[in-house]
Coordinates of N, CA and C and ligand atoms in Angstrom, one line a residue:
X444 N -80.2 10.4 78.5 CA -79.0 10.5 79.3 C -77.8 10.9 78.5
X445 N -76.8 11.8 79.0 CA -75.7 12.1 78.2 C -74.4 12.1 79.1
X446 N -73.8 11.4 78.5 CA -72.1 11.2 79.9 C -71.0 11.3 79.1
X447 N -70.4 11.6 79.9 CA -68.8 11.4 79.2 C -68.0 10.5 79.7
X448 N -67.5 9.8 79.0 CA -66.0 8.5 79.6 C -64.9 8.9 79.9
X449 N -64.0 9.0 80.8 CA -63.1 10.2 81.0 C -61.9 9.3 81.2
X450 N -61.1 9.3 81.1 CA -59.9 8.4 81.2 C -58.7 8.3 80.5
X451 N -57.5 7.6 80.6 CA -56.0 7.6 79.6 C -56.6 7.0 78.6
X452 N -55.5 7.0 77.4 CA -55.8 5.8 76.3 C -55.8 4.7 76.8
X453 N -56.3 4.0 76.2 CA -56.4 2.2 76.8 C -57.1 1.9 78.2
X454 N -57.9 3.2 78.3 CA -58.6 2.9 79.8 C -59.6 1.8 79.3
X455 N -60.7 1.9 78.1 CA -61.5 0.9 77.9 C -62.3 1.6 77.9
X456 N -62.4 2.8 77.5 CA -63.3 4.2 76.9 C -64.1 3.6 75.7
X457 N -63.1 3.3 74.9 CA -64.0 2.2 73.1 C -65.3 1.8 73.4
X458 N -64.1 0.7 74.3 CA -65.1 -0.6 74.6 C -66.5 -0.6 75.5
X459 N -66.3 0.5 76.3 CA -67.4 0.6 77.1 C -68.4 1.6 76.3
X460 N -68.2 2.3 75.6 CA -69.2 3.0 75.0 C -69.5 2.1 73.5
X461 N -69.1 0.8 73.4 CA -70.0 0.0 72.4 C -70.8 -0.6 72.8
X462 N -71.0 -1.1 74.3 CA -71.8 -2.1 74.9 C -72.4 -0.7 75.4
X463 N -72.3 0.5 76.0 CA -74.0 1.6 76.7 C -74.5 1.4 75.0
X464 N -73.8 1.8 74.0 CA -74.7 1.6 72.4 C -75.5 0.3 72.8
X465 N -74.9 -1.0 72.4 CA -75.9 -1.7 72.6 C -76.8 -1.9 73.3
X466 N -76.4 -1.7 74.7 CA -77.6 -1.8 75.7 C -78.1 -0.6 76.0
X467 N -77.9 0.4 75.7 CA -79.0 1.5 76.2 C -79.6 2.6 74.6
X468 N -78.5 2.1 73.6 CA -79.1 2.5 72.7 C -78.5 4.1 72.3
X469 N -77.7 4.2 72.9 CA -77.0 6.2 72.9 C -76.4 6.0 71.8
X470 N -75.9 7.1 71.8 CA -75.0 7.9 70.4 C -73.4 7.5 71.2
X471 N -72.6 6.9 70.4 CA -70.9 7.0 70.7 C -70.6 8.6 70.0
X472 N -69.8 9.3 70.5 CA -69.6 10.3 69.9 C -68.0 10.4 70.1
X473 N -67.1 9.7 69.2 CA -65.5 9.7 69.6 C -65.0 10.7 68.5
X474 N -64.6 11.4 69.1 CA -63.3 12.5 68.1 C -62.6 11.8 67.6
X475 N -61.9 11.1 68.5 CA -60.6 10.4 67.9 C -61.2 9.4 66.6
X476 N -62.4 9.0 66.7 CA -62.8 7.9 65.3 C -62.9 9.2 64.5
X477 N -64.1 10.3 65.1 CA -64.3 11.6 63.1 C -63.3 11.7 62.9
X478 N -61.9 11.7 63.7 CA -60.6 12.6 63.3 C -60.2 10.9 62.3
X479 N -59.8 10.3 62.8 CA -59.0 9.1 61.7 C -60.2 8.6 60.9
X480 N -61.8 9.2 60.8 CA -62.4 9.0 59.4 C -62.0 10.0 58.5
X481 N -61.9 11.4 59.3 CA -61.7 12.8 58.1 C -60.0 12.7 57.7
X482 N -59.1 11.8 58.5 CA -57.9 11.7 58.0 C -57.6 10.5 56.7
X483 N -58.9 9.2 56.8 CA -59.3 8.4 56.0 C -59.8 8.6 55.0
X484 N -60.7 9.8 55.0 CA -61.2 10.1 53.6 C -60.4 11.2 52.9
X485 N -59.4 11.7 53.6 CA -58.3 12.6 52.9 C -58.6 14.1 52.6
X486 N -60.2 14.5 54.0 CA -60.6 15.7 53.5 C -59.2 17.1 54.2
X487 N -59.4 18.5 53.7 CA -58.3 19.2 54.1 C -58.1 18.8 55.6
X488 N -59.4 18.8 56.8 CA -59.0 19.3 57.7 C -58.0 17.8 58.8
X489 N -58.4 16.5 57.7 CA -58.1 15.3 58.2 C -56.3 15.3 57.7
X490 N -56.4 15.8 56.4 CA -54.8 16.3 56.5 C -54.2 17.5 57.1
X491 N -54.4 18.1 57.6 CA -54.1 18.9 58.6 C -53.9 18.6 60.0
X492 N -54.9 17.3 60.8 CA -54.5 16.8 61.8 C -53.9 15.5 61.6
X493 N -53.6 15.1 60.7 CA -52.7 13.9 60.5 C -51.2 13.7 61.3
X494 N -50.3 14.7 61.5 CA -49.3 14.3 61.8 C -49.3 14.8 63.6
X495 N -50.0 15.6 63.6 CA -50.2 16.1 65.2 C -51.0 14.4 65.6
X496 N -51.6 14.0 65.2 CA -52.3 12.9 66.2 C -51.0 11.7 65.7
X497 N -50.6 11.6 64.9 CA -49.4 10.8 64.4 C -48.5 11.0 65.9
X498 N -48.4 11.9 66.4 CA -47.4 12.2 67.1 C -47.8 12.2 68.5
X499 N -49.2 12.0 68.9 CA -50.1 11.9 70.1 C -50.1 12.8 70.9
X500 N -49.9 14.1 69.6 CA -50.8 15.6 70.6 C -51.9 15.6 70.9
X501 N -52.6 16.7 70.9 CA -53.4 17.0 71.1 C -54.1 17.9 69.4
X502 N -55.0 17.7 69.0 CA -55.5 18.6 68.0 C -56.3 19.9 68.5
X503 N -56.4 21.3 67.6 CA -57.1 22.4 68.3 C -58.4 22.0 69.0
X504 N -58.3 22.7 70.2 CA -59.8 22.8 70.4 C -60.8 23.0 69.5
X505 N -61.0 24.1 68.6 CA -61.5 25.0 67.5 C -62.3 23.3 66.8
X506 N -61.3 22.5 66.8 CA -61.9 21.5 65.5 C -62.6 20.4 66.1
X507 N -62.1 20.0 67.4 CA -62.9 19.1 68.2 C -64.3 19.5 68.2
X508 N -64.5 20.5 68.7 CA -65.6 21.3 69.2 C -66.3 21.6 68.2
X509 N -65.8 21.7 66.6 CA -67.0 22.0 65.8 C -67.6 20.6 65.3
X510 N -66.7 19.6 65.3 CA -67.0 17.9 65.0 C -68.2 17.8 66.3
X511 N -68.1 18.0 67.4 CA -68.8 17.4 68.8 C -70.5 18.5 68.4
X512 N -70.1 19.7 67.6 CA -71.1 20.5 67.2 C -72.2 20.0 66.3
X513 N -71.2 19.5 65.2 CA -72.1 19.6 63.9 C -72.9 17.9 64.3
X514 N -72.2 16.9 65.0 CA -72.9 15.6 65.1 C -73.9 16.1 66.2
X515 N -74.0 17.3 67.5 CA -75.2 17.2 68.3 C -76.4 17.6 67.5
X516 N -75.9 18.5 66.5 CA -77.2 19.3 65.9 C -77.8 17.9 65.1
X517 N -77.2 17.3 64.5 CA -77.7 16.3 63.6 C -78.5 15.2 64.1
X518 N -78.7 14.6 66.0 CA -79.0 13.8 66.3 C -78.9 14.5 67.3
X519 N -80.0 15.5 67.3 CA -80.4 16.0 68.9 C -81.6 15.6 69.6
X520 N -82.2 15.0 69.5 CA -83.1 14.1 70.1 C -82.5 12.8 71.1
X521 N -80.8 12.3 70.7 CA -80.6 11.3 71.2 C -79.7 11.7 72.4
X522 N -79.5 10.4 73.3 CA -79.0 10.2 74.5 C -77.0 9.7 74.3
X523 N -75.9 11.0 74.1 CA -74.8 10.8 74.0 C -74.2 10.1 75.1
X524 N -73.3 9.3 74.3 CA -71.8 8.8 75.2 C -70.4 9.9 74.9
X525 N -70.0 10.6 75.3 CA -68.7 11.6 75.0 C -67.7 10.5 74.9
X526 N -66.9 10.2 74.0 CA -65.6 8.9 74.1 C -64.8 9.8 74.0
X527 N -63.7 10.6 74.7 CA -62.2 11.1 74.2 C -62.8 12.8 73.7
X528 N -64.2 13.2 74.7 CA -64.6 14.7 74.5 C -65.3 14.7 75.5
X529 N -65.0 15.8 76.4 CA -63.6 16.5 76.2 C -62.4 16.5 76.8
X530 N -61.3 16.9 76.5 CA -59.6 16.7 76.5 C -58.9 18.0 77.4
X531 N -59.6 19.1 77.0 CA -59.2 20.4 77.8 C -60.5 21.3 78.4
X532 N -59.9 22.2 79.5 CA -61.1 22.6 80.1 C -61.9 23.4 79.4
X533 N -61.3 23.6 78.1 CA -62.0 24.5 76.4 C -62.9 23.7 76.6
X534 N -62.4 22.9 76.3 CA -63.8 22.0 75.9 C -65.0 21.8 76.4
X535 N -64.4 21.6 77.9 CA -65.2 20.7 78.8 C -66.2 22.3 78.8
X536 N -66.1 23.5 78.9 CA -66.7 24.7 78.8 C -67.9 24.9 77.3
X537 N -66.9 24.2 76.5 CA -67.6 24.7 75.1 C -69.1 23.3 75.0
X538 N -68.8 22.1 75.6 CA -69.6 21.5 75.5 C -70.7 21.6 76.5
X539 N -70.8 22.1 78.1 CA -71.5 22.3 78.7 C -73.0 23.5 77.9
X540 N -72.1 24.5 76.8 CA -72.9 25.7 76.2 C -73.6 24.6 75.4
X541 N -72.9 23.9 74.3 CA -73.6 23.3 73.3 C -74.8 22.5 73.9
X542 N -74.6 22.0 75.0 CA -75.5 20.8 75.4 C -76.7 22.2 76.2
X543 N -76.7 23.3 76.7 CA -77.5 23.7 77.0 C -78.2 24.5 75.7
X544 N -77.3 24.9 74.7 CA -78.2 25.4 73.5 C -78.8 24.2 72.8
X545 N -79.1 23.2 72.8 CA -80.0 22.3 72.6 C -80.5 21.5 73.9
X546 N -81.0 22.6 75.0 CA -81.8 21.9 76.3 C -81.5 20.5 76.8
X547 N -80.3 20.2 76.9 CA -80.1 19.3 77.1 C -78.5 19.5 78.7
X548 N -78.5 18.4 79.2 CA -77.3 18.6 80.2 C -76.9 17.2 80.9
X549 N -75.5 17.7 81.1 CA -74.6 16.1 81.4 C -75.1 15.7 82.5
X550 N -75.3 14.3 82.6 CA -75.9 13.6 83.8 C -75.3 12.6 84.8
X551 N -73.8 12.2 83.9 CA -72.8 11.8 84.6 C -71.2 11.6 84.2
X552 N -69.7 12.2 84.5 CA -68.9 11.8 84.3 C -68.6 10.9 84.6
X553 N -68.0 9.4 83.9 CA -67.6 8.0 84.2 C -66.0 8.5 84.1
X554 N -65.2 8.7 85.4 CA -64.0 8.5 85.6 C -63.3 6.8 85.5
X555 N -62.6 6.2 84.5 CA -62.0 5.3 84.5 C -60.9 5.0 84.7
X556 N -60.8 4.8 86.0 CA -59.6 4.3 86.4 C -58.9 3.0 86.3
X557 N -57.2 3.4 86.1 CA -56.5 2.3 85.5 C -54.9 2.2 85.7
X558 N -54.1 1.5 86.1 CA -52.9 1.3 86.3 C -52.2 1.8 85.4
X559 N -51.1 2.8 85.5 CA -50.5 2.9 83.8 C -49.8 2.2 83.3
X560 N -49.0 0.9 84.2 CA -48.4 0.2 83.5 C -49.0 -0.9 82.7
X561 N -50.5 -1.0 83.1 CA -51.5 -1.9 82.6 C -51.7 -1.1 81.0
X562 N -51.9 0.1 80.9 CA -52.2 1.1 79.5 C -51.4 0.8 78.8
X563 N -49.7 0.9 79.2 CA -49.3 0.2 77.9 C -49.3 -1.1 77.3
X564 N -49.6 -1.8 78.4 CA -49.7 -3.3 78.0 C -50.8 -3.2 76.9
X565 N -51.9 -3.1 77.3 CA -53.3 -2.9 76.7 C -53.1 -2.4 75.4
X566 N -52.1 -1.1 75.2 CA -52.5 -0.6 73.8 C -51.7 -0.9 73.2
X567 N -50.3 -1.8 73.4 CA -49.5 -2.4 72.6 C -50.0 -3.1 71.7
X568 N -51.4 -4.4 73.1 CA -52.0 -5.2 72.2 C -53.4 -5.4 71.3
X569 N -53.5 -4.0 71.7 CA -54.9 -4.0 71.0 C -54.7 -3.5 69.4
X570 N -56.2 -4.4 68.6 CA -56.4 -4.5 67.4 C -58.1 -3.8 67.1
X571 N -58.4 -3.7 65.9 CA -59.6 -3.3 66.0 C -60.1 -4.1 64.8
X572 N -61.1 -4.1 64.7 CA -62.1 -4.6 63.0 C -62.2 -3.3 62.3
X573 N -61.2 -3.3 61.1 CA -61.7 -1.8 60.2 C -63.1 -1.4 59.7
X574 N -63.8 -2.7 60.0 CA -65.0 -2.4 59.4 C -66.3 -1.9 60.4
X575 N -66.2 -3.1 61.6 CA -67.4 -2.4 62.7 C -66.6 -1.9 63.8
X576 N -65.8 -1.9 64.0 CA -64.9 -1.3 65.1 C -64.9 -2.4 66.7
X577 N -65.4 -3.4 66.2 CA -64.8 -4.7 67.3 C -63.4 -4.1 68.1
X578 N -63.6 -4.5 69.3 CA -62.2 -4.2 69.9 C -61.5 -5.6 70.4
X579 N -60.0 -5.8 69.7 CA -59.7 -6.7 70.1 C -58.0 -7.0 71.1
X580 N -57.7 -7.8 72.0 CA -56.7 -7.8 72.2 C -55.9 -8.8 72.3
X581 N -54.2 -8.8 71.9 CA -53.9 -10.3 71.6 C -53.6 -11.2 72.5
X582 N -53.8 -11.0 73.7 CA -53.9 -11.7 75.0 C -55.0 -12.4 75.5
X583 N -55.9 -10.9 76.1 CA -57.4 -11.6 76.2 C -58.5 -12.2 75.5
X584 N -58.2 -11.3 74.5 CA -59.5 -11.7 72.9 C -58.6 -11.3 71.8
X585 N -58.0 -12.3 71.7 CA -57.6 -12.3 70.7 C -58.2 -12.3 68.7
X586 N -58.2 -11.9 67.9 CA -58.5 -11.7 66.5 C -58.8 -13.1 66.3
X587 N -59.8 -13.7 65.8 CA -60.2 -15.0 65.4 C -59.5 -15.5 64.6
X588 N -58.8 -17.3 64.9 CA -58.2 -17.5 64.2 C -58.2 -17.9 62.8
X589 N -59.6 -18.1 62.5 CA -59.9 -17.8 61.3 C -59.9 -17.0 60.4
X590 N -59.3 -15.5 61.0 CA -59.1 -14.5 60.2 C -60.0 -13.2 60.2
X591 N -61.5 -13.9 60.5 CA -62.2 -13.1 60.2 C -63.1 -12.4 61.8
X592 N -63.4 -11.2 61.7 CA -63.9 -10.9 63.0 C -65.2 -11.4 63.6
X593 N -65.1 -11.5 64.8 CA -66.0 -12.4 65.3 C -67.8 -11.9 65.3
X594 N -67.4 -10.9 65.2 CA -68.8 -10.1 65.1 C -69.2 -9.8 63.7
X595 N -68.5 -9.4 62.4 CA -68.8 -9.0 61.4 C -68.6 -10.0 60.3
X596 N -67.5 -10.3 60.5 CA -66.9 -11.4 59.9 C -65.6 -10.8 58.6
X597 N -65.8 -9.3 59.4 CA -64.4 -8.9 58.2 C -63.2 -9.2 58.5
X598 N -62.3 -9.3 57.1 CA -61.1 -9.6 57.7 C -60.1 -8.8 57.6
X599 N -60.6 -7.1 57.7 CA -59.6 -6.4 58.0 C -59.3 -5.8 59.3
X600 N -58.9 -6.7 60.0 CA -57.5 -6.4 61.2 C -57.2 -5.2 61.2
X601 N -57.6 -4.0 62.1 CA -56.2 -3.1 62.2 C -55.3 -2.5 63.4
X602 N -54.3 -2.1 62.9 CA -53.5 -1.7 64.4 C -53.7 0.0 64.2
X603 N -54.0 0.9 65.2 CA -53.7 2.1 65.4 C -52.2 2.7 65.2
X604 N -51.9 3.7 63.9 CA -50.9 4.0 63.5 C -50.3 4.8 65.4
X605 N -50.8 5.1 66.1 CA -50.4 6.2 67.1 C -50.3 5.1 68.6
X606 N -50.6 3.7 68.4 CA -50.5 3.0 69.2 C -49.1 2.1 69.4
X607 N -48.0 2.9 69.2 CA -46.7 2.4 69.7 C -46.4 3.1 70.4
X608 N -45.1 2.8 71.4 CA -44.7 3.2 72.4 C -44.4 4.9 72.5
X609 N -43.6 5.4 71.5 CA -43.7 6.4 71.6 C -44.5 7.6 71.6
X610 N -46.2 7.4 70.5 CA -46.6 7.9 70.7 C -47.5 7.8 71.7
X611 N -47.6 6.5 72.5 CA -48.1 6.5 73.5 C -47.9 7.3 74.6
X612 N -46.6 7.3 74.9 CA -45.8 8.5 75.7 C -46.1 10.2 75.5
X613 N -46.2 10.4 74.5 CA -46.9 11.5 74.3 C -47.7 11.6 74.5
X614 N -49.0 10.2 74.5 CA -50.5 10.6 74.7 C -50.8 10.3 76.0
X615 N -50.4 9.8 76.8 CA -50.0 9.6 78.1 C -49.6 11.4 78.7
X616 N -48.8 11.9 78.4 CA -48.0 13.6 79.0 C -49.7 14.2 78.9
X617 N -50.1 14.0 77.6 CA -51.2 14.9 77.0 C -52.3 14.6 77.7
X618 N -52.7 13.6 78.5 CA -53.7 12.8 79.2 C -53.4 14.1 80.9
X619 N -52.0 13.7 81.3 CA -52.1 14.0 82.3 C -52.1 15.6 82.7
X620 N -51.6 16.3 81.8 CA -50.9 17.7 81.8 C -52.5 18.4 81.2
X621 N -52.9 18.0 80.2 CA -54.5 18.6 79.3 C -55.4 18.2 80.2
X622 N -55.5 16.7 80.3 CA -57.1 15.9 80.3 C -57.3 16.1 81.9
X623 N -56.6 15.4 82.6 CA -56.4 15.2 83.9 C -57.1 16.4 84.9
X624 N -57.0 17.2 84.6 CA -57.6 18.4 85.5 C -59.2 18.1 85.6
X625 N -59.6 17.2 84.0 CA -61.3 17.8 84.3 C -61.7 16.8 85.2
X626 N -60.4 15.9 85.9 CA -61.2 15.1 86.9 C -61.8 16.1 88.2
X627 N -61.2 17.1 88.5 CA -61.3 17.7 89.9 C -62.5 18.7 89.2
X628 N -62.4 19.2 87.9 CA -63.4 20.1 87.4 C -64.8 19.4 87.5
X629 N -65.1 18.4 87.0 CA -66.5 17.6 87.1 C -66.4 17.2 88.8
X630 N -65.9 16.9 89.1 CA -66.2 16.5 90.9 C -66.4 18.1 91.4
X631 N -66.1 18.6 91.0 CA -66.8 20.2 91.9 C -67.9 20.2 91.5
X632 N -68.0 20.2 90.2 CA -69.7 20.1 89.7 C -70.4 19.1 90.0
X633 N -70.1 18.2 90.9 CA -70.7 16.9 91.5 C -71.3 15.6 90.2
X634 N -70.7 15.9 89.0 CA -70.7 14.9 88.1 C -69.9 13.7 88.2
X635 N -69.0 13.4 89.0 CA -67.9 12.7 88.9 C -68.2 11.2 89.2
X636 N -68.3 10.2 88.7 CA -68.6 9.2 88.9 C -67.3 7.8 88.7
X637 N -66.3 7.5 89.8 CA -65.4 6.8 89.6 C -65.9 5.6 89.0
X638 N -65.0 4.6 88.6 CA -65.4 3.2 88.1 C -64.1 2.4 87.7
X639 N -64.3 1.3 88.4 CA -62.1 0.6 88.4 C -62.5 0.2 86.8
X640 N -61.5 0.8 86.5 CA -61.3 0.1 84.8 C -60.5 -1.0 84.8
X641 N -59.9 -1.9 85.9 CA -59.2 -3.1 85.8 C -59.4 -4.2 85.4
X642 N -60.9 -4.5 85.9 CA -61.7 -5.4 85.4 C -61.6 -6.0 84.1
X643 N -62.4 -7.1 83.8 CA -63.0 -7.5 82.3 C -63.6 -6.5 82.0
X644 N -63.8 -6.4 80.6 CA -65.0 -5.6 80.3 C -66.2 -5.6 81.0
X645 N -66.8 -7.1 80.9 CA -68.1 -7.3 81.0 C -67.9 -7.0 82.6
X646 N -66.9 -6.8 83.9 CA -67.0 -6.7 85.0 C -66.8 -5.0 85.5
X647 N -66.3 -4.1 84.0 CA -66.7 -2.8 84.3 C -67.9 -2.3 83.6
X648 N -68.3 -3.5 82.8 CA -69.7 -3.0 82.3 C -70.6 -3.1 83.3
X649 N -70.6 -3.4 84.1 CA -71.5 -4.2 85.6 C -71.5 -2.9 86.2
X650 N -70.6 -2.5 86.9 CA -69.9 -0.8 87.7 C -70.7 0.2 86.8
X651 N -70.2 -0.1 85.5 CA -70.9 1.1 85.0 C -72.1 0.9 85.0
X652 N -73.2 0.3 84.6 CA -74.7 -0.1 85.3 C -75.1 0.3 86.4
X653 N -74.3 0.0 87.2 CA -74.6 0.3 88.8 C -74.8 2.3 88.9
X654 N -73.6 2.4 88.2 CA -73.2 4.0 88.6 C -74.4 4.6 87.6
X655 N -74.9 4.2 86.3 CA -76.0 5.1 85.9 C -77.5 4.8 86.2
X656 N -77.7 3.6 86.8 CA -79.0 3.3 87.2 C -79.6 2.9 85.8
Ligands
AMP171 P1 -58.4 8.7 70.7 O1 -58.9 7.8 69.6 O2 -59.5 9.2 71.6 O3 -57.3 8.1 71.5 O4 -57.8 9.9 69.9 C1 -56.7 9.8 69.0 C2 -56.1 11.1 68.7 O5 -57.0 12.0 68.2 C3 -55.5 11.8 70.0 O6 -54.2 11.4 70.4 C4 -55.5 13.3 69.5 O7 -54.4 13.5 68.6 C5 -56.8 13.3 68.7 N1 -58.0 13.7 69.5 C6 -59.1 12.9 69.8 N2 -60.0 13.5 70.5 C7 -59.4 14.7 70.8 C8 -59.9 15.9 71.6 N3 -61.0 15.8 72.3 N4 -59.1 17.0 71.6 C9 -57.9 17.0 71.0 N5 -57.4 16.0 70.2 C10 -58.2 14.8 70.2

């Protein structure tokens, strides 16, 4: 099975494609994570998108699309989750070819829907585990007070450089002006699969069960 999670920042895109990993066993496939590992390991193209995602644009199609490339060819046998791909209808085009030049084809878009004034709350307070990518927030789930994460047991804590207000606002314009369109694009193609993102996790992990069977 191969889907995409379609939604703003802070819809709970992360989080729901670590638990289909756990429980169904797929591939997470997030741009936004290759992009802040290739900006992590300091290769040219990760300094190159460094300050555009700093700023909560949008990075070229051209580079998304060869990252979403080089990871299908490598793990083409397996069943993807798309987290934050694709962004533009470039995309959403370039991926439909990739997935049929390896016989393969999308089986459901998960639209996540969400309040926006709930988004910023959400991404003000969210944290992550640098090491397994736990998602945490300081309200509901908060970072253990022992320091260390609850799943791994690391204790490095981190905050998303692009998760303050402002660049939120930018990624918010870029959500609705770029992303937004492929909701009506996938509902023509009868992929469209709603799902309230308001919930607990574990109460839109339920929804989402339901919607993929
Ligand atoms: P995310 O972790 O999905 O919120 O992505 C973080 C940032 O990475 C975004 O604000 C963009 O700058 C960049 N990015 C991630 N995925 C894409 C994509 N599919 N197209 C363009 N830029 C992306």
């Amino acid at each position: 099975m191969n889907i995409i999670l379609l939604g703003p920042p802070g819809a709970g895109k992360g989080t729901q494609a670590r638990m289909l990993v756990e429980d169904r066993g797929m591939i997470q496939l997030s741009t936004g994570d290759m992009l802040r590992d290739a900006k992590a390991s300091g290769t040219e193209m990760g300094k190159r998108v460094a300050d555009v995602m700093a700023r909560g644009e949008l990075v070229t199609d051209e580079i998304v699309i060869g990252l979403i490339e080089e990871r299908l060819e490598a793990e083409a046998n397996r069943g993807f989750i798309f987290d934050g791909f694709p962004r533009t209808l470039a995309q959403a085009d370039a991926l439909d070819a990739l997935l049929a030049k390896h016989g393969k084809s999308l089986n459901a878009v998960i639209e996540m829907r969400v309040d926006d004034e709930a988004l910023v709350a959400r991404i003000t307070a969210r944290s992550t585990c640098g090491n397994c990518g736990e998602v945490y927030n300081d309200q509901s789930k908060p970072w253990p007070e022992d320091g260390k994460c609850a799943v791994c047991g690391s204790t490095d804590q981190t905050r998303r450089a692009d998760d303050n207000e402002d660049a939120l606002r930018t990624r918010l314009m870029a959500y609705y002006k770029q992303t937004s369109p492929l909701i009506g694009y996938y509902y023509a193609k009868g992929k469209l699969r709603p799902v309230d993102g308001m919930g607990t996790p574990d109460a839109v992990r339920h929804e989402l069960d339901i919607q993929l069977g």
